[in-house]
PDB file of C-alpha atoms in Angstrom:
ATOM      1  CA  MET D   1      10.397   5.291  21.200  1.00  0.00           C
ATOM      2  CA  GLN D   2      11.516   1.761  21.886  1.00  0.00           C
ATOM      3  CA  GLY D   3      10.398  -1.323  20.021  1.00  0.00           C
ATOM      4  CA  LYS D   4       8.798   0.639  17.191  1.00  0.00           C
ATOM      5  CA  LEU D   5       8.640  -0.129  13.483  1.00  0.00           C
ATOM      6  CA  LEU D   6       8.607   3.130  11.510  1.00  0.00           C
ATOM      7  CA  LEU D   7       6.662   2.942   8.268  1.00  0.00           C
ATOM      8  CA  PRO D   8       5.270   5.414   5.747  1.00  0.00           C
ATOM      9  CA  ALA D   9       1.594   5.334   4.799  1.00  0.00           C
ATOM     10  CA  TYR D  10       1.529   3.706   1.359  1.00  0.00           C
ATOM     11  CA  TYR D  11      -1.363   3.357  -1.078  1.00  0.00           C
ATOM     12  CA  MET D  12      -2.297  -0.350  -1.321  1.00  0.00           C
ATOM     13  CA  PRO D  13       1.259  -1.207  -0.182  1.00  0.00           C
ATOM     14  CA  PRO D  14       3.513  -3.729  -1.935  1.00  0.00           C
ATOM     15  CA  ILE D  15       4.013  -7.203  -0.524  1.00  0.00           C
ATOM     16  CA  SER D  16       7.459  -6.242   0.816  1.00  0.00           C
ATOM     17  CA  TYR D  17       5.766  -3.705   3.138  1.00  0.00           C
ATOM     18  CA  PHE D  18       3.881  -6.472   4.934  1.00  0.00           C
ATOM     19  CA  GLN D  19       6.873  -8.801   4.881  1.00  0.00           C
ATOM     20  CA  ALA D  20       8.710  -6.120   6.865  1.00  0.00           C
ATOM     21  CA  ILE D  21       5.827  -6.037   9.352  1.00  0.00           C
ATOM     22  CA  VAL D  22       5.798  -9.813   9.792  1.00  0.00           C
ATOM     23  CA  GLN D  23       9.569  -9.954  10.235  1.00  0.00           C
ATOM     24  CA  GLN D  24       9.616  -7.194  12.865  1.00  0.00           C
ATOM     25  CA  PRO D  25       7.038  -7.924  15.600  1.00  0.00           C
ATOM     26  CA  ASP D  26       6.986  -4.395  16.969  1.00  0.00           C
ATOM     27  CA  GLU D  27       4.307  -1.746  17.250  1.00  0.00           C
ATOM     28  CA  ILE D  28       3.736  -0.063  13.901  1.00  0.00           C
ATOM     29  CA  VAL D  29       4.224   3.685  13.870  1.00  0.00           C
ATOM     30  CA  ILE D  30       3.149   5.474  10.699  1.00  0.00           C
ATOM     31  CA  ASP D  31       5.155   8.632  10.130  1.00  0.00           C
ATOM     32  CA  GLN D  32       2.664  11.356   9.315  1.00  0.00           C
ATOM     33  CA  SER D  33       5.138  14.182   9.969  1.00  0.00           C
ATOM     34  CA  GLU D  34       7.714  13.320   7.326  1.00  0.00           C
ATOM     35  CA  HIS D  35       8.079  15.659   4.351  1.00  0.00           C
ATOM     36  CA  TYR D  36       6.099  14.251   1.460  1.00  0.00           C
ATOM     37  CA  PRO D  37       8.522  12.708  -1.081  1.00  0.00           C
ATOM     38  CA  LYS D  38       7.568  12.368  -4.735  1.00  0.00           C
ATOM     39  CA  GLN D  39       7.556   9.197  -6.842  1.00  0.00           C
ATOM     40  CA  THR D  40       7.023   6.697  -4.037  1.00  0.00           C
ATOM     41  CA  TYR D  41       4.378   4.187  -3.016  1.00  0.00           C
ATOM     42  CA  ARG D  42       2.669   6.921  -1.002  1.00  0.00           C
ATOM     43  CA  THR D  43       0.645   7.814  -4.094  1.00  0.00           C
ATOM     44  CA  ARG D  44       1.048   4.757  -6.310  1.00  0.00           C
ATOM     45  CA  THR D  45       0.523   1.035  -6.364  1.00  0.00           C
ATOM     46  CA  ARG D  46       1.156  -1.773  -8.838  1.00  0.00           C
ATOM     47  CA  ILE D  47      -1.312  -4.467  -9.842  1.00  0.00           C
ATOM     48  CA  GLY D  48      -1.013  -7.351 -12.276  1.00  0.00           C
ATOM     49  CA  THR D  49      -3.123  -7.264 -15.459  1.00  0.00           C
ATOM     50  CA  ALA D  50      -3.375  -9.156 -18.732  1.00  0.00           C
ATOM     51  CA  ASN D  51      -0.953  -6.583 -20.180  1.00  0.00           C
ATOM     52  CA  GLY D  52       1.537  -6.736 -17.339  1.00  0.00           C
ATOM     53  CA  ILE D  53       2.090  -4.264 -14.516  1.00  0.00           C
ATOM     54  CA  LEU D  54      -0.401  -1.419 -14.200  1.00  0.00           C
ATOM     55  CA  GLU D  55       0.508   1.492 -11.957  1.00  0.00           C
ATOM     56  CA  LEU D  56      -2.366   3.335 -10.290  1.00  0.00           C
ATOM     57  CA  PHE D  57      -1.751   6.855  -8.997  1.00  0.00           C
ATOM     58  CA  VAL D  58      -3.654   8.809  -6.351  1.00  0.00           C
ATOM     59  CA  PRO D  59      -3.734  12.464  -7.471  1.00  0.00           C
ATOM     60  CA  ILE D  60      -2.847  15.050  -4.852  1.00  0.00           C
ATOM     61  CA  LEU D  61      -3.291  18.795  -4.588  1.00  0.00           C
ATOM     62  CA  HIS D  62      -0.027  20.571  -5.416  1.00  0.00           C
ATOM     63  CA  GLY D  63       0.514  23.811  -3.556  1.00  0.00           C
ATOM     64  CA  ARG D  64       3.498  26.133  -3.616  1.00  0.00           C
ATOM     65  CA  LYS D  65       5.072  24.471  -0.612  1.00  0.00           C
ATOM     66  CA  THR D  66       7.997  22.227  -1.492  1.00  0.00           C
ATOM     67  CA  HIS D  67       8.312  20.614   1.937  1.00  0.00           C
ATOM     68  CA  ILE D  68       4.877  19.689   3.189  1.00  0.00           C
ATOM     69  CA  PRO D  69       4.246  17.208   6.028  1.00  0.00           C
ATOM     70  CA  MET D  70       2.597  13.986   4.899  1.00  0.00           C
ATOM     71  CA  LYS D  71      -0.335  14.678   7.250  1.00  0.00           C
ATOM     72  CA  ASP D  72      -1.155  17.852   5.297  1.00  0.00           C
ATOM     73  CA  VAL D  73      -1.152  16.316   1.806  1.00  0.00           C
ATOM     74  CA  LYS D  74      -4.657  16.439   0.358  1.00  0.00           C
ATOM     75  CA  ILE D  75      -6.181  14.186  -2.291  1.00  0.00           C
ATOM     76  CA  SER D  76      -7.364  15.843  -5.498  1.00  0.00           C
ATOM     77  CA  ASP D  77     -10.783  14.922  -6.855  1.00  0.00           C
ATOM     78  CA  ASP D  78     -10.524  16.908 -10.081  1.00  0.00           C
ATOM     79  CA  HIS D  79     -11.127  13.732 -12.071  1.00  0.00           C
ATOM     80  CA  PRO D  80     -12.854  10.413 -11.227  1.00  0.00           C
ATOM     81  CA  TRP D  81      -9.683   8.535 -10.266  1.00  0.00           C
ATOM     82  CA  GLN D  82     -11.482   6.346  -7.715  1.00  0.00           C
ATOM     83  CA  ARG D  83     -13.895   5.015 -10.320  1.00  0.00           C
ATOM     84  CA  LEU D  84     -11.030   4.370 -12.754  1.00  0.00           C
ATOM     85  CA  HIS D  85      -8.946   2.594 -10.099  1.00  0.00           C
ATOM     86  CA  TRP D  86     -11.849   0.397  -9.069  1.00  0.00           C
ATOM     87  CA  GLN D  87     -12.588  -0.550 -12.661  1.00  0.00           C
ATOM     88  CA  SER D  88      -8.935  -1.493 -13.137  1.00  0.00           C
ATOM     89  CA  ILE D  89      -8.910  -3.565  -9.938  1.00  0.00           C
ATOM     90  CA  GLN D  90     -12.083  -5.392 -10.936  1.00  0.00           C
ATOM     91  CA  THR D  91     -10.721  -6.119 -14.421  1.00  0.00           C
ATOM     92  CA  ALA D  92      -7.458  -7.425 -12.975  1.00  0.00           C
ATOM     93  CA  TYR D  93      -8.853  -9.581 -10.171  1.00  0.00           C
ATOM     94  CA  ARG D  94     -12.472 -10.425 -10.893  1.00  0.00           C
ATOM     95  CA  SER D  95     -11.453 -13.910 -12.049  1.00  0.00           C
ATOM     96  CA  SER D  96      -9.063 -14.520  -9.122  1.00  0.00           C
ATOM     97  CA  ALA D  97      -9.940 -17.120  -6.504  1.00  0.00           C
ATOM     98  CA  TYR D  98     -10.611 -14.754  -3.582  1.00  0.00           C
ATOM     99  CA  PHE D  99     -11.523 -11.298  -4.933  1.00  0.00           C
ATOM    100  CA  GLU D 100     -15.203 -11.718  -4.077  1.00  0.00           C
ATOM    101  CA  TYR D 101     -14.326 -12.320  -0.404  1.00  0.00           C
ATOM    102  CA  TYR D 102     -12.637  -8.928  -0.116  1.00  0.00           C
ATOM    103  CA  GLU D 103     -14.626  -6.944  -2.662  1.00  0.00           C
ATOM    104  CA  ASP D 104     -17.063  -5.176  -0.332  1.00  0.00           C
ATOM    105  CA  ASP D 105     -14.367  -4.015   2.094  1.00  0.00           C
ATOM    106  CA  LEU D 106     -12.177  -2.772  -0.740  1.00  0.00           C
ATOM    107  CA  ASN D 107     -15.016  -1.011  -2.515  1.00  0.00           C
ATOM    108  CA  TYR D 108     -15.392   1.283   0.503  1.00  0.00           C
ATOM    109  CA  PHE D 109     -12.210   3.097  -0.529  1.00  0.00           C
ATOM    110  CA  TYR D 110     -13.587   3.809  -3.982  1.00  0.00           C
ATOM    111  CA  GLU D 111     -17.103   4.844  -3.009  1.00  0.00           C
ATOM    112  CA  ASN D 112     -16.176   7.307  -0.259  1.00  0.00           C
ATOM    113  CA  LYS D 113     -14.220  10.544  -0.359  1.00  0.00           C
ATOM    114  CA  PHE D 114     -11.133  11.120   1.751  1.00  0.00           C
ATOM    115  CA  GLU D 115      -9.565  14.532   2.254  1.00  0.00           C
ATOM    116  CA  TYR D 116      -6.085  13.577   3.418  1.00  0.00           C
ATOM    117  CA  LEU D 117      -3.778  11.067   1.790  1.00  0.00           C
ATOM    118  CA  VAL D 118      -2.367   9.768   5.085  1.00  0.00           C
ATOM    119  CA  ASP D 119      -5.849   8.933   6.383  1.00  0.00           C
ATOM    120  CA  TYR D 120      -6.785   7.146   3.176  1.00  0.00           C
ATOM    121  CA  ASN D 121      -3.592   5.096   3.097  1.00  0.00           C
ATOM    122  CA  ALA D 122      -3.495   4.324   6.822  1.00  0.00           C
ATOM    123  CA  GLN D 123      -7.058   2.999   6.809  1.00  0.00           C
ATOM    124  CA  GLN D 124      -6.098   0.705   3.952  1.00  0.00           C
ATOM    125  CA  VAL D 125      -3.054  -0.542   5.864  1.00  0.00           C
ATOM    126  CA  LYS D 126      -5.276  -1.393   8.839  1.00  0.00           C
ATOM    127  CA  LEU D 127      -7.753  -3.200   6.580  1.00  0.00           C
ATOM    128  CA  PHE D 128      -5.021  -5.277   4.954  1.00  0.00           C
ATOM    129  CA  LEU D 129      -3.613  -6.200   8.360  1.00  0.00           C
ATOM    130  CA  LYS D 130      -7.089  -7.431   9.304  1.00  0.00           C
ATOM    131  CA  MET D 131      -7.419  -9.399   6.058  1.00  0.00           C
ATOM    132  CA  LEU D 132      -4.016 -10.979   6.668  1.00  0.00           C
ATOM    133  CA  LYS D 133      -4.964 -11.735  10.277  1.00  0.00           C
ATOM    134  CA  ILE D 134      -1.917  -9.852  11.539  1.00  0.00           C
ATOM    135  CA  LYS D 135      -2.678  -8.466  14.977  1.00  0.00           C
ATOM    136  CA  ARG D 136      -0.532  -5.383  15.448  1.00  0.00           C
ATOM    137  CA  GLU D 137      -1.065  -2.010  17.062  1.00  0.00           C
ATOM    138  CA  VAL D 138      -0.881   0.949  14.676  1.00  0.00           C
ATOM    139  CA  SER D 139      -0.217   4.493  15.842  1.00  0.00           C
ATOM    140  CA  PHE D 140       0.914   7.770  14.299  1.00  0.00           C
ATOM    141  CA  SER D 141       4.058   9.750  14.992  1.00  0.00           C
ATOM    142  CA  GLU D 142       3.540  13.075  16.737  1.00  0.00           C
ATOM    143  CA  THR D 143       6.764  14.578  15.398  1.00  0.00           C
ATOM    144  CA  PHE D 144       9.198  13.736  12.634  1.00  0.00           C
ATOM    145  CA  GLU D 145      11.672  10.999  13.497  1.00  0.00           C
ATOM    146  CA  PRO D 146      15.143  11.619  12.020  1.00  0.00           C
ATOM    147  CA  TYR D 147      16.359   9.057   9.509  1.00  0.00           C
ATOM    148  CA  ASN D 148      19.288   8.082  11.701  1.00  0.00           C
ATOM    149  CA  THR D 149      16.843   6.884  14.326  1.00  0.00           C
ATOM    150  CA  GLU D 150      17.661   3.788  16.359  1.00  0.00           C
ATOM    151  CA  GLU D 151      14.224   2.411  15.589  1.00  0.00           C
ATOM    152  CA  ILE D 152      13.547  -0.079  12.796  1.00  0.00           C
ATOM    153  CA  ASP D 153      12.980   2.290   9.891  1.00  0.00           C
ATOM    154  CA  TYR D 154      11.494   1.319   6.523  1.00  0.00           C
ATOM    155  CA  ARG D 155      10.543   4.796   5.327  1.00  0.00           C
ATOM    156  CA  ARG D 156      13.204   4.748   2.616  1.00  0.00           C
ATOM    157  CA  GLY D 157      13.813   1.019   2.249  1.00  0.00           C
ATOM    158  CA  ILE D 158      10.652   0.108   0.308  1.00  0.00           C
ATOM    159  CA  HIS D 159      10.620   2.073  -2.943  1.00  0.00           C
ATOM    160  CA  PRO D 160       9.355   1.585  -6.530  1.00  0.00           C
ATOM    161  CA  LYS D 161      12.973   1.747  -7.753  1.00  0.00           C
ATOM    162  CA  GLN D 162      14.147  -0.820  -5.214  1.00  0.00           C
ATOM    163  CA  VAL D 163      16.244  -3.594  -6.739  1.00  0.00           C
ATOM    164  CA  LEU D 164      14.741  -6.922  -5.720  1.00  0.00           C
ATOM    165  CA  ASP D 165      16.622 -10.134  -5.040  1.00  0.00           C
ATOM    166  CA  ILE D 166      14.467 -12.258  -7.348  1.00  0.00           C
ATOM    167  CA  ASP D 167      16.032 -15.529  -6.202  1.00  0.00           C
ATOM    168  CA  SER D 168      14.833 -14.926  -2.629  1.00  0.00           C
ATOM    169  CA  ILE D 169      11.208 -14.269  -3.626  1.00  0.00           C
ATOM    170  CA  LYS D 170       8.737 -17.098  -3.202  1.00  0.00           C
ATOM    171  CA  PRO D 171       6.392 -17.186  -6.218  1.00  0.00           C
ATOM    172  CA  TYR D 172       2.659 -17.840  -5.999  1.00  0.00           C
ATOM    173  CA  HIS D 173      -0.065 -18.338  -8.598  1.00  0.00           C
ATOM    174  CA  GLN D 174      -1.187 -15.114 -10.314  1.00  0.00           C
ATOM    175  CA  VAL D 175      -4.199 -14.594 -12.575  1.00  0.00           C
ATOM    176  CA  PHE D 176      -2.193 -13.761 -15.714  1.00  0.00           C
ATOM    177  CA  GLU D 177       0.920 -15.780 -14.943  1.00  0.00           C
ATOM    178  CA  ASP D 178       0.479 -17.850 -18.106  1.00  0.00           C
ATOM    179  CA  ARG D 179       0.809 -14.658 -20.182  1.00  0.00           C
ATOM    180  CA  GLN D 180       3.198 -12.506 -18.171  1.00  0.00           C
ATOM    181  CA  GLY D 181       5.107 -14.931 -15.996  1.00  0.00           C
ATOM    182  CA  PHE D 182       5.359 -14.339 -12.251  1.00  0.00           C
ATOM    183  CA  ILE D 183       5.578 -10.634 -11.294  1.00  0.00           C
ATOM    184  CA  PRO D 184       7.079 -10.059  -7.813  1.00  0.00           C
ATOM    185  CA  ASN D 185       6.195  -7.428  -5.214  1.00  0.00           C
ATOM    186  CA  LEU D 186       2.903  -6.214  -6.579  1.00  0.00           C
ATOM    187  CA  SER D 187       0.323  -4.691  -4.241  1.00  0.00           C
ATOM    188  CA  ILE D 188      -0.631  -6.862  -1.278  1.00  0.00           C
ATOM    189  CA  LEU D 189      -4.020  -6.951  -2.990  1.00  0.00           C
ATOM    190  CA  ASP D 190      -2.540  -9.253  -5.638  1.00  0.00           C
ATOM    191  CA  LEU D 191      -1.402 -11.751  -3.024  1.00  0.00           C
ATOM    192  CA  LEU D 192      -4.724 -11.659  -1.165  1.00  0.00           C
ATOM    193  CA  CYS D 193      -6.838 -12.103  -4.283  1.00  0.00           C
ATOM    194  CA  ASN D 194      -4.765 -15.086  -5.387  1.00  0.00           C
ATOM    195  CA  GLN D 195      -3.900 -16.737  -2.069  1.00  0.00           C
ATOM    196  CA  GLY D 196      -6.689 -15.642   0.272  1.00  0.00           C
ATOM    197  CA  PRO D 197      -6.308 -17.078   3.816  1.00  0.00           C
ATOM    198  CA  GLN D 198      -2.883 -18.528   2.885  1.00  0.00           C
ATOM    199  CA  SER D 199      -1.420 -15.071   2.252  1.00  0.00           C
ATOM    200  CA  LYS D 200       0.033 -14.696   5.735  1.00  0.00           C
ATOM    201  CA  ASN D 201       1.926 -17.983   5.332  1.00  0.00           C
ATOM    202  CA  PHE D 202       3.507 -16.626   2.163  1.00  0.00           C
ATOM    203  CA  LEU D 203       4.733 -13.578   4.057  1.00  0.00           C
TER     204      LEU D 203
END
């Protein structure tokens, strides 16, 4: 694999995920064969609300297997998480400048059922690339790529516990900035709802 950018399939990925894509103009390869790791952006996202950061979690089915490939991780529908997520997103961004432009496309992910987490997340990644007007091929890995790969690998580099260099982050207007101050590296949804067509320039 030469000239590939290895990425995990994240749920409504953070802004840093798409900054990595813009900075590395290579074909995007989503690793669907990696062992599913807990407590990552694969099942969570962060949005900005009147009360600060709200984390949204996609529930998954937990089997007895401790090392399960990402492509085999199934979404649990034991409770109405999609409805709750959509209500939270609407509450957070309804008053933003551009939410209405993206609303119908986003609503698709909360009105339709998905069996596998990787499919759900990957379709979102493709949608956000389209919204950002980033033309990039996206494919899936056939086998697991070792972490010492020579490819450009962000599977471990973008993490909820990642320490950010705040001074290097370019701020933009956020809906609740007057109450919470600027909150960096939220979901790409936050940037799109607040900056719309200018989002790519921010990246």
